[in-house]
Tab-separated table of C-alpha atoms in Angstrom:
chain	number	residue	atom	x	y	z
A	1	LYS	CA	116.226	92.397	91.115
A	2	ARG	CA	118.059	89.092	91.322
A	3	PRO	CA	119.228	88.841	94.939
A	4	LYS	CA	122.210	86.863	96.163
A	5	LYS	CA	121.447	83.407	97.524
A	6	SER	CA	122.708	84.352	100.998
A	7	TYR	CA	120.327	87.341	101.181
A	8	LYS	CA	117.402	85.279	99.916
A	9	SER	CA	118.124	82.472	102.397
A	10	ASP	CA	118.292	84.994	105.230
A	11	VAL	CA	114.939	86.583	104.308
A	12	PHE	CA	113.128	83.250	104.065
A	13	TYR	CA	114.760	81.964	107.270
A	14	LYS	CA	113.748	85.072	109.235
A	15	ALA	CA	110.187	84.807	107.911
A	16	GLY	CA	110.016	81.121	108.840
A	17	SER	CA	109.758	79.772	105.289
A	18	SER	CA	112.077	77.317	103.568
A	19	ASP	CA	111.001	77.732	99.937
A	20	GLU	CA	113.616	80.248	98.783
A	21	ASP	CA	114.842	78.004	95.941
A	22	LYS	CA	111.525	78.495	94.118
A	23	TYR	CA	112.193	82.217	93.675
A	24	GLU	CA	114.816	83.801	91.468
A	25	TYR	CA	113.697	87.441	91.581
A	26	GLU	CA	112.658	89.934	94.239
A	27	ILE	CA	110.263	92.818	93.807
A	28	GLY	CA	111.786	95.601	95.820
A	29	TRP	CA	111.252	99.240	96.588
A	30	ILE	CA	108.236	100.164	94.523
A	31	TYR	CA	107.755	103.771	95.523
A	32	ILE	CA	105.133	106.140	94.163
A	33	ILE	CA	105.291	109.766	95.327
A	34	GLU	CA	102.394	110.600	97.584
A	35	GLU	CA	100.563	112.968	95.232
A	36	GLU	CA	100.551	110.279	92.490
A	37	ARG	CA	99.301	107.396	94.631
A	38	GLU	CA	95.913	105.860	93.836
A	39	ASN	CA	96.468	106.533	90.109
A	40	GLY	CA	97.285	102.916	89.230
A	41	TYR	CA	101.050	103.261	88.774
A	42	GLY	CA	101.898	100.550	91.301
A	43	GLY	CA	99.463	98.205	89.570
A	44	MET	CA	101.042	98.958	86.190
A	45	LEU	CA	104.468	98.086	87.572
A	46	MET	CA	103.167	94.859	89.108
A	47	ASP	CA	101.429	93.963	85.813
A	48	SER	CA	104.690	94.504	83.910
A	49	ILE	CA	106.580	92.267	86.319
A	50	SER	CA	103.911	89.544	86.109
A	51	ASN	CA	103.840	89.713	82.306
A	52	TYR	CA	107.606	89.429	82.078
A	53	LEU	CA	107.713	86.397	84.345
A	54	SER	CA	104.806	84.632	82.625
A	55	ASN	CA	106.340	85.204	79.169
A	56	ASN	CA	109.699	83.814	80.261
A	57	SER	CA	108.729	80.317	81.330
A	58	SER	CA	112.323	79.423	82.195
A	59	SER	CA	112.243	82.078	84.906
A	60	LYS	CA	111.413	81.170	88.451
A	61	ALA	CA	108.875	83.253	90.312
A	62	CYS	CA	109.602	86.318	92.390
A	63	PHE	CA	109.031	87.222	96.019
A	64	GLY	CA	108.740	90.529	97.786
A	65	THR	CA	109.130	91.992	101.233
A	66	VAL	CA	106.901	94.758	102.526
A	67	ARG	CA	107.013	96.826	105.676
A	68	GLU	CA	104.467	95.419	108.086
A	69	ASN	CA	102.746	98.804	108.414
A	70	ASN	CA	102.559	99.419	104.625
A	71	THR	CA	98.995	98.252	104.101
A	72	GLY	CA	98.764	99.867	100.658
A	73	MET	CA	101.620	97.772	99.294
A	74	GLN	CA	100.255	94.669	100.996
A	75	ARG	CA	96.925	95.221	99.201
A	76	LEU	CA	98.791	95.682	95.912
A	77	PHE	CA	100.647	92.389	96.373
A	78	ALA	CA	97.397	90.590	97.253
A	79	LYS	CA	95.599	92.094	94.254
A	80	HIS	CA	98.342	90.745	91.989
A	81	GLY	CA	98.303	87.173	93.246
A	82	PHE	CA	100.698	87.240	96.181
A	83	SER	CA	100.083	86.067	99.718
A	84	LYS	CA	101.892	86.581	102.995
A	85	VAL	CA	103.931	83.611	104.202
A	86	GLY	CA	105.581	82.968	107.508
A	87	HIS	CA	105.737	85.699	110.113
A	88	SER	CA	107.016	89.251	110.324
A	89	TYR	CA	110.648	89.851	111.227
A	90	ASN	CA	112.819	92.821	112.172
A	91	SER	CA	114.563	94.655	109.353
A	92	THR	CA	118.316	95.139	109.524
A	93	ARG	CA	117.938	98.558	107.839
A	94	GLY	CA	115.747	100.317	110.358
A	95	GLU	CA	113.362	99.973	113.245
A	96	TYR	CA	110.497	98.328	111.410
A	97	SER	CA	109.263	94.840	110.637
A	98	LEU	CA	108.969	93.192	107.247
A	99	VAL	CA	106.629	90.542	105.893
A	100	LEU	CA	107.361	88.131	103.052
A	101	TYR	CA	105.033	87.812	100.060
A	102	VAL	CA	105.115	85.069	97.420
A	103	PRO	CA	102.756	84.205	94.555
A	104	TYR	CA	99.709	82.148	95.529
A	105	VAL	CA	100.510	78.458	95.432
């Protein structure tokens, strides 16, 4: 998705990072039903996103937020060239913390 500047600024501020202008897109809410997990579908989605961004050189990179306790998604981000930046912060949508992921620099 292409988030509003105010949302993006808020996410990066809460995570303790000031690089939000480098990122135009956000990877959000990749959800694979439990019985289909570990079949590579998340990786296929991440590959499609990466291919799109690399083939559209005018596009800025994307960032993503992941629940702090979602280790599977954190591994998927890491496997596809993302790293955690800043620190975790409380979500405004529930009682959980989020972490910010951006492509390796």
